PDB file of C-alpha atoms in Angstrom:
ATOM      1  CA  UNK A   1     -31.034   8.061  83.488  1.00  0.00           C
ATOM      2  CA  UNK A   2     -30.115   7.808  87.148  1.00  0.00           C
ATOM      3  CA  UNK A   3     -27.976   4.910  88.250  1.00  0.00           C
ATOM      4  CA  UNK A   4     -28.081   2.912  91.453  1.00  0.00           C
ATOM      5  CA  UNK A   5     -27.709   5.162  94.461  1.00  0.00           C
ATOM      6  CA  UNK A   6     -26.753   4.262  98.002  1.00  0.00           C
ATOM      7  CA  UNK A   7     -26.767   6.145 101.259  1.00  0.00           C
ATOM      8  CA  UNK A   8     -24.948   7.016 103.334  1.00  0.00           C
ATOM      9  CA  UNK A   9     -21.694   6.981 101.407  1.00  0.00           C
ATOM     10  CA  UNK A  10     -19.747   6.606 104.632  1.00  0.00           C
ATOM     11  CA  UNK A  11     -20.828   5.417 108.050  1.00  0.00           C
ATOM     12  CA  UNK A  12     -18.741   5.214 111.200  1.00  0.00           C
ATOM     13  CA  UNK A  13     -20.374   3.473 114.105  1.00  0.00           C
ATOM     14  CA  UNK A  14     -19.434   2.099 117.477  1.00  0.00           C
ATOM     15  CA  UNK A  15     -19.278  -1.607 118.085  1.00  0.00           C
ATOM     16  CA  UNK A  16     -22.626  -2.909 119.261  1.00  0.00           C
ATOM     17  CA  UNK A  17     -24.754  -0.275 117.529  1.00  0.00           C
ATOM     18  CA  UNK A  18     -27.250  -1.031 114.761  1.00  0.00           C
ATOM     19  CA  UNK A  19     -26.847   0.450 111.280  1.00  0.00           C
ATOM     20  CA  UNK A  20     -29.163   0.724 108.309  1.00  0.00           C
ATOM     21  CA  UNK A  21     -27.914   1.072 104.748  1.00  0.00           C
ATOM     22  CA  UNK A  22     -30.118   2.139 101.879  1.00  0.00           C
ATOM     23  CA  UNK A  23     -30.162   1.291  98.192  1.00  0.00           C
ATOM     24  CA  UNK A  24     -32.226   2.888  95.435  1.00  0.00           C
ATOM     25  CA  UNK A  25     -32.105   0.682  92.348  1.00  0.00           C
ATOM     26  CA  UNK A  26     -32.460   1.827  88.783  1.00  0.00           C
ATOM     27  CA  UNK A  27     -36.122   2.472  88.079  1.00  0.00           C
ATOM     28  CA  UNK A  28     -37.792  -0.566  86.541  1.00  0.00           C
ATOM     29  CA  UNK A  29     -35.128  -3.032  87.630  1.00  0.00           C
ATOM     30  CA  UNK A  30     -36.803  -6.007  89.209  1.00  0.00           C
ATOM     31  CA  UNK A  31     -33.712  -7.657  90.640  1.00  0.00           C
ATOM     32  CA  UNK A  32     -31.627  -6.212  93.464  1.00  0.00           C
ATOM     33  CA  UNK A  33     -28.486  -7.590  95.051  1.00  0.00           C
ATOM     34  CA  UNK A  34     -26.359  -6.755  98.075  1.00  0.00           C
ATOM     35  CA  UNK A  35     -22.664  -7.583  98.172  1.00  0.00           C
ATOM     36  CA  UNK A  36     -19.920  -6.943 100.702  1.00  0.00           C
ATOM     37  CA  UNK A  37     -16.346  -6.046  99.840  1.00  0.00           C
ATOM     38  CA  UNK A  38     -13.790  -6.333 102.588  1.00  0.00           C
ATOM     39  CA  UNK A  39     -10.524  -4.455 102.238  1.00  0.00           C
ATOM     40  CA  UNK A  40      -8.357  -5.946  99.504  1.00  0.00           C
ATOM     41  CA  UNK A  41     -10.858  -8.648  98.652  1.00  0.00           C
ATOM     42  CA  UNK A  42     -13.445  -9.419  96.028  1.00  0.00           C
ATOM     43  CA  UNK A  43     -17.149  -9.124  96.504  1.00  0.00           C
ATOM     44  CA  UNK A  44     -19.159 -11.542  98.602  1.00  0.00           C
ATOM     45  CA  UNK A  45     -22.795 -12.110  97.744  1.00  0.00           C
ATOM     46  CA  UNK A  46     -25.174 -11.334 100.611  1.00  0.00           C
ATOM     47  CA  UNK A  47     -28.778 -11.356  99.404  1.00  0.00           C
ATOM     48  CA  UNK A  48     -30.871 -11.296  96.222  1.00  0.00           C
ATOM     49  CA  UNK A  49     -34.366  -9.919  95.650  1.00  0.00           C
ATOM     50  CA  UNK A  50     -36.369 -10.652  92.504  1.00  0.00           C
ATOM     51  CA  UNK A  51     -39.719  -8.938  92.214  1.00  0.00           C
ATOM     52  CA  UNK A  52     -42.146 -10.223  94.817  1.00  0.00           C
ATOM     53  CA  UNK A  53     -40.457 -13.616  95.157  1.00  0.00           C
ATOM     54  CA  UNK A  54     -38.951 -14.720  98.440  1.00  0.00           C
ATOM     55  CA  UNK A  55     -35.404 -13.351  98.679  1.00  0.00           C
ATOM     56  CA  UNK A  56     -32.345 -15.557  98.602  1.00  0.00           C
ATOM     57  CA  UNK A  57     -30.655 -14.845 101.921  1.00  0.00           C
ATOM     58  CA  UNK A  58     -28.046 -17.582 101.625  1.00  0.00           C
ATOM     59  CA  UNK A  59     -25.107 -15.157 101.668  1.00  0.00           C
ATOM     60  CA  UNK A  60     -25.980 -13.343 104.879  1.00  0.00           C
ATOM     61  CA  UNK A  61     -23.093 -14.084 107.283  1.00  0.00           C
ATOM     62  CA  UNK A  62     -25.107 -14.148 110.500  1.00  0.00           C
ATOM     63  CA  UNK A  63     -28.546 -13.499 111.917  1.00  0.00           C
ATOM     64  CA  UNK A  64     -27.402  -9.984 112.794  1.00  0.00           C
ATOM     65  CA  UNK A  65     -27.823  -9.173 109.098  1.00  0.00           C
ATOM     66  CA  UNK A  66     -31.217  -8.632 107.514  1.00  0.00           C
ATOM     67  CA  UNK A  67     -32.553  -6.894 104.441  1.00  0.00           C
ATOM     68  CA  UNK A  68     -35.905  -5.758 103.180  1.00  0.00           C
ATOM     69  CA  UNK A  69     -37.265  -4.571  99.909  1.00  0.00           C
ATOM     70  CA  UNK A  70     -40.725  -3.235  99.229  1.00  0.00           C
ATOM     71  CA  UNK A  71     -41.909  -4.282  95.804  1.00  0.00           C
ATOM     72  CA  UNK A  72     -39.403  -3.253  93.179  1.00  0.00           C
ATOM     73  CA  UNK A  73     -38.151  -0.161  94.943  1.00  0.00           C
ATOM     74  CA  UNK A  74     -35.838   0.776  97.763  1.00  0.00           C
ATOM     75  CA  UNK A  75     -33.993  -1.809  99.814  1.00  0.00           C
ATOM     76  CA  UNK A  76     -32.470  -1.489 103.261  1.00  0.00           C
ATOM     77  CA  UNK A  77     -29.735  -3.652 104.723  1.00  0.00           C
ATOM     78  CA  UNK A  78     -29.689  -3.686 108.522  1.00  0.00           C
ATOM     79  CA  UNK A  79     -26.804  -4.863 110.644  1.00  0.00           C
ATOM     80  CA  UNK A  80     -27.598  -5.276 114.318  1.00  0.00           C
ATOM     81  CA  UNK A  81     -25.039  -5.192 117.110  1.00  0.00           C
ATOM     82  CA  UNK A  82     -22.227  -4.327 114.711  1.00  0.00           C
ATOM     83  CA  UNK A  83     -18.835  -5.961 115.129  1.00  0.00           C
ATOM     84  CA  UNK A  84     -15.453  -4.805 113.869  1.00  0.00           C
ATOM     85  CA  UNK A  85     -15.399  -7.583 111.290  1.00  0.00           C
ATOM     86  CA  UNK A  86     -18.479  -5.985 109.710  1.00  0.00           C
ATOM     87  CA  UNK A  87     -16.265  -3.118 108.512  1.00  0.00           C
ATOM     88  CA  UNK A  88     -16.402  -3.223 104.718  1.00  0.00           C
ATOM     89  CA  UNK A  89     -17.893  -1.531 101.681  1.00  0.00           C
ATOM     90  CA  UNK A  90     -21.460  -2.653 101.109  1.00  0.00           C
ATOM     91  CA  UNK A  91     -22.440  -2.566  97.460  1.00  0.00           C
ATOM     92  CA  UNK A  92     -25.873  -2.742  95.971  1.00  0.00           C
ATOM     93  CA  UNK A  93     -26.616  -3.717  92.375  1.00  0.00           C
ATOM     94  CA  UNK A  94     -29.722  -3.985  90.261  1.00  0.00           C
ATOM     95  CA  UNK A  95     -30.596  -5.637  86.994  1.00  0.00           C
ATOM     96  CA  UNK A  96     -33.527  -5.493  84.672  1.00  0.00           C
ATOM     97  CA  UNK A  97     -34.562  -9.106  84.598  1.00  0.00           C
ATOM     98  CA  UNK A  98     -34.248 -12.448  86.251  1.00  0.00           C
ATOM     99  CA  UNK A  99     -31.250 -13.344  84.111  1.00  0.00           C
ATOM    100  CA  UNK A 100     -29.325 -10.465  85.567  1.00  0.00           C
ATOM    101  CA  UNK A 101     -27.129 -10.275  82.510  1.00  0.00           C
ATOM    102  CA  UNK A 102     -26.017  -6.795  83.420  1.00  0.00           C
ATOM    103  CA  UNK A 103     -25.799  -5.911  87.061  1.00  0.00           C
ATOM    104  CA  UNK A 104     -25.287  -2.213  87.644  1.00  0.00           C
ATOM    105  CA  UNK A 105     -23.586  -1.290  90.880  1.00  0.00           C
ATOM    106  CA  UNK A 106     -24.012   1.664  93.156  1.00  0.00           C
ATOM    107  CA  UNK A 107     -21.046   3.540  94.647  1.00  0.00           C
ATOM    108  CA  UNK A 108     -21.281   1.626  97.898  1.00  0.00           C
ATOM    109  CA  UNK A 109     -21.472   2.489 101.580  1.00  0.00           C
ATOM    110  CA  UNK A 110     -18.192   2.318 103.456  1.00  0.00           C
ATOM    111  CA  UNK A 111     -18.945   1.058 106.962  1.00  0.00           C
ATOM    112  CA  UNK A 112     -16.353   1.426 109.687  1.00  0.00           C
ATOM    113  CA  UNK A 113     -17.029  -0.131 113.082  1.00  0.00           C
ATOM    114  CA  UNK A 114     -14.819   1.252 115.831  1.00  0.00           C
TER     115      UNK A 114
ATOM    116  CA  UNK B   1     -16.520 -24.795  95.366  1.00  0.00           C
ATOM    117  CA  UNK B   2     -17.045 -21.228  94.341  1.00  0.00           C
ATOM    118  CA  UNK B   3     -13.545 -19.876  93.752  1.00  0.00           C
ATOM    119  CA  UNK B   4     -12.709 -17.489  90.980  1.00  0.00           C
ATOM    120  CA  UNK B   5      -8.984 -16.879  90.832  1.00  0.00           C
ATOM    121  CA  UNK B   6      -7.000 -13.969  89.483  1.00  0.00           C
ATOM    122  CA  UNK B   7      -3.426 -12.824  89.765  1.00  0.00           C
ATOM    123  CA  UNK B   8      -3.131  -9.935  92.199  1.00  0.00           C
ATOM    124  CA  UNK B   9      -1.047  -7.451  90.275  1.00  0.00           C
ATOM    125  CA  UNK B  10      -0.037  -6.468  86.742  1.00  0.00           C
ATOM    126  CA  UNK B  11       2.229  -3.621  85.724  1.00  0.00           C
ATOM    127  CA  UNK B  12       2.481  -2.406  82.130  1.00  0.00           C
ATOM    128  CA  UNK B  13       3.833   0.605  80.278  1.00  0.00           C
ATOM    129  CA  UNK B  14       1.504   3.084  78.664  1.00  0.00           C
ATOM    130  CA  UNK B  15       0.805   2.066  75.078  1.00  0.00           C
ATOM    131  CA  UNK B  16       1.456  -1.629  75.667  1.00  0.00           C
ATOM    132  CA  UNK B  17      -1.241  -4.289  75.778  1.00  0.00           C
ATOM    133  CA  UNK B  18      -2.441  -5.638  79.117  1.00  0.00           C
ATOM    134  CA  UNK B  19      -3.728  -9.162  79.606  1.00  0.00           C
ATOM    135  CA  UNK B  20      -5.567 -10.000  82.795  1.00  0.00           C
ATOM    136  CA  UNK B  21      -6.316 -13.647  83.430  1.00  0.00           C
ATOM    137  CA  UNK B  22      -8.979 -15.423  85.419  1.00  0.00           C
ATOM    138  CA  UNK B  23      -9.953 -19.008  86.119  1.00  0.00           C
ATOM    139  CA  UNK B  24     -13.440 -19.877  87.230  1.00  0.00           C
ATOM    140  CA  UNK B  25     -15.033 -22.969  88.642  1.00  0.00           C
ATOM    141  CA  UNK B  26     -18.530 -23.517  87.387  1.00  0.00           C
ATOM    142  CA  UNK B  27     -18.661 -24.948  83.887  1.00  0.00           C
ATOM    143  CA  UNK B  28     -22.391 -24.229  83.812  1.00  0.00           C
ATOM    144  CA  UNK B  29     -21.895 -20.479  84.192  1.00  0.00           C
ATOM    145  CA  UNK B  30     -23.882 -18.787  81.485  1.00  0.00           C
ATOM    146  CA  UNK B  31     -22.210 -15.402  81.527  1.00  0.00           C
ATOM    147  CA  UNK B  32     -18.759 -14.249  82.515  1.00  0.00           C
ATOM    148  CA  UNK B  33     -18.021 -10.648  83.312  1.00  0.00           C
ATOM    149  CA  UNK B  34     -15.267  -8.106  83.671  1.00  0.00           C
ATOM    150  CA  UNK B  35     -15.750  -5.198  86.042  1.00  0.00           C
ATOM    151  CA  UNK B  36     -13.465  -2.211  86.657  1.00  0.00           C
ATOM    152  CA  UNK B  37     -13.126  -0.510  90.017  1.00  0.00           C
ATOM    153  CA  UNK B  38     -11.296   2.791  90.292  1.00  0.00           C
ATOM    154  CA  UNK B  39     -10.124   4.073  93.705  1.00  0.00           C
ATOM    155  CA  UNK B  40     -13.047   5.050  95.896  1.00  0.00           C
ATOM    156  CA  UNK B  41     -15.572   4.226  93.200  1.00  0.00           C
ATOM    157  CA  UNK B  42     -18.142   1.534  92.632  1.00  0.00           C
ATOM    158  CA  UNK B  43     -17.877  -1.229  90.069  1.00  0.00           C
ATOM    159  CA  UNK B  44     -18.242  -0.432  86.408  1.00  0.00           C
ATOM    160  CA  UNK B  45     -19.360  -3.209  84.085  1.00  0.00           C
ATOM    161  CA  UNK B  46     -16.834  -3.309  81.259  1.00  0.00           C
ATOM    162  CA  UNK B  47     -18.020  -6.248  79.224  1.00  0.00           C
ATOM    163  CA  UNK B  48     -19.440  -9.720  79.467  1.00  0.00           C
ATOM    164  CA  UNK B  49     -19.379 -12.814  77.324  1.00  0.00           C
ATOM    165  CA  UNK B  50     -21.916 -15.545  76.848  1.00  0.00           C
ATOM    166  CA  UNK B  51     -20.529 -18.982  77.538  1.00  0.00           C
ATOM    167  CA  UNK B  52     -21.103 -20.274  74.016  1.00  0.00           C
ATOM    168  CA  UNK B  53     -18.725 -17.643  72.616  1.00  0.00           C
ATOM    169  CA  UNK B  54     -14.952 -17.884  72.358  1.00  0.00           C
ATOM    170  CA  UNK B  55     -14.209 -14.223  71.888  1.00  0.00           C
ATOM    171  CA  UNK B  56     -15.809 -10.841  72.180  1.00  0.00           C
ATOM    172  CA  UNK B  57     -14.260  -7.571  71.073  1.00  0.00           C
ATOM    173  CA  UNK B  58     -15.379  -4.118  72.133  1.00  0.00           C
ATOM    174  CA  UNK B  59     -13.120  -1.260  71.038  1.00  0.00           C
ATOM    175  CA  UNK B  60      -9.850  -1.668  72.974  1.00  0.00           C
ATOM    176  CA  UNK B  61     -11.159  -4.634  74.953  1.00  0.00           C
ATOM    177  CA  UNK B  62     -10.951  -8.252  73.860  1.00  0.00           C
ATOM    178  CA  UNK B  63     -12.351 -11.063  75.970  1.00  0.00           C
ATOM    179  CA  UNK B  64     -11.206 -14.619  75.334  1.00  0.00           C
ATOM    180  CA  UNK B  65     -12.994 -17.607  76.821  1.00  0.00           C
ATOM    181  CA  UNK B  66     -11.590 -21.125  76.990  1.00  0.00           C
ATOM    182  CA  UNK B  67     -14.493 -23.071  78.373  1.00  0.00           C
ATOM    183  CA  UNK B  68     -12.615 -26.370  78.450  1.00  0.00           C
ATOM    184  CA  UNK B  69      -9.964 -24.923  80.761  1.00  0.00           C
ATOM    185  CA  UNK B  70     -12.419 -22.547  82.494  1.00  0.00           C
ATOM    186  CA  UNK B  71     -10.100 -19.682  81.635  1.00  0.00           C
ATOM    187  CA  UNK B  72     -11.151 -16.128  80.892  1.00  0.00           C
ATOM    188  CA  UNK B  73      -8.904 -13.269  79.860  1.00  0.00           C
ATOM    189  CA  UNK B  74      -9.262  -9.571  79.247  1.00  0.00           C
ATOM    190  CA  UNK B  75      -6.906  -7.867  76.836  1.00  0.00           C
ATOM    191  CA  UNK B  76      -6.677  -4.089  76.850  1.00  0.00           C
ATOM    192  CA  UNK B  77      -4.994  -2.699  73.765  1.00  0.00           C
ATOM    193  CA  UNK B  78      -2.975   0.519  73.900  1.00  0.00           C
ATOM    194  CA  UNK B  79      -3.241   0.706  77.681  1.00  0.00           C
ATOM    195  CA  UNK B  80      -3.577   4.223  79.070  1.00  0.00           C
ATOM    196  CA  UNK B  81      -2.890   5.627  82.536  1.00  0.00           C
ATOM    197  CA  UNK B  82      -6.648   6.006  82.932  1.00  0.00           C
ATOM    198  CA  UNK B  83      -6.927   2.228  82.743  1.00  0.00           C
ATOM    199  CA  UNK B  84      -5.165   1.936  86.112  1.00  0.00           C
ATOM    200  CA  UNK B  85      -7.709   0.261  88.379  1.00  0.00           C
ATOM    201  CA  UNK B  86      -8.674  -3.059  89.912  1.00  0.00           C
ATOM    202  CA  UNK B  87     -10.255  -5.474  87.454  1.00  0.00           C
ATOM    203  CA  UNK B  88     -12.616  -8.162  88.686  1.00  0.00           C
ATOM    204  CA  UNK B  89     -13.797 -11.143  86.751  1.00  0.00           C
ATOM    205  CA  UNK B  90     -17.066 -12.717  87.800  1.00  0.00           C
ATOM    206  CA  UNK B  91     -19.114 -15.722  86.846  1.00  0.00           C
ATOM    207  CA  UNK B  92     -22.867 -15.959  86.987  1.00  0.00           C
ATOM    208  CA  UNK B  93     -24.374 -18.565  89.233  1.00  0.00           C
ATOM    209  CA  UNK B  94     -27.958 -19.678  88.915  1.00  0.00           C
ATOM    210  CA  UNK B  95     -29.593 -21.988  91.385  1.00  0.00           C
ATOM    211  CA  UNK B  96     -33.299 -22.472  91.815  1.00  0.00           C
ATOM    212  CA  UNK B  97     -34.786 -19.059  92.312  1.00  0.00           C
ATOM    213  CA  UNK B  98     -31.510 -17.305  92.859  1.00  0.00           C
ATOM    214  CA  UNK B  99     -29.036 -15.521  90.696  1.00  0.00           C
ATOM    215  CA  UNK B 100     -25.745 -14.059  91.856  1.00  0.00           C
ATOM    216  CA  UNK B 101     -22.252 -13.237  90.696  1.00  0.00           C
ATOM    217  CA  UNK B 102     -19.170 -14.946  92.076  1.00  0.00           C
ATOM    218  CA  UNK B 103     -16.251 -12.541  91.988  1.00  0.00           C
ATOM    219  CA  UNK B 104     -12.529 -13.043  91.875  1.00  0.00           C
ATOM    220  CA  UNK B 105     -10.290 -11.153  94.275  1.00  0.00           C
ATOM    221  CA  UNK B 106      -9.353  -8.618  91.624  1.00  0.00           C
ATOM    222  CA  UNK B 107      -6.203  -7.744  89.673  1.00  0.00           C
ATOM    223  CA  UNK B 108      -4.600  -4.384  90.290  1.00  0.00           C
ATOM    224  CA  UNK B 109      -3.452  -2.960  86.966  1.00  0.00           C
ATOM    225  CA  UNK B 110      -0.769  -0.292  87.260  1.00  0.00           C
ATOM    226  CA  UNK B 111       0.014   1.603  84.084  1.00  0.00           C
ATOM    227  CA  UNK B 112       3.414   3.307  84.035  1.00  0.00           C
ATOM    228  CA  UNK B 113       3.701   6.469  81.935  1.00  0.00           C
TER     229      UNK B 113
END
């Protein structure tokens, strides 16, 4: 079946502009995660959605970052007033249950802020 | 704290075994994972081990877990050039209603022909 997909694959934006990144999880997966990977570093947790529960936003680095998910479908990560330090690969993952034993990752969106 | 540590680089010859090491912090982690990331690609889940296990073998991959020392290793037998990639270990973290993975910084495995 189809894996996790993300769009766009690459995004170049000017400092100060807003960007929106999209994630389509694997169908039927109730849990969805966003992570950020800066160059040469591991992944940082950003936000977690589980079904219709309130999301865990504890990893969002500032109030310029927000994310939404409608039900158990698509999620969007929005970064307002982008800064150069926001440049990174943003990865989305989904898993089939609350335990999240197997998180399947999308290919990521590479964001470059100039 | 939430620090998962890995060595940055490992170089091996094709056909040799590779051992990638990781230390994690949370003794209550239920699952520990190994992911592979090839250049320009997303993360591929290679294997994971439940915390009440000492070892898990899956074809060329062997995972060893020393829970007392919070040490995890991944052994790749008969390493091939296609195994060249960055390998991330990760521990699961559960808290209240949340669930996330804490990743190490990754180990770059370079396989010399």
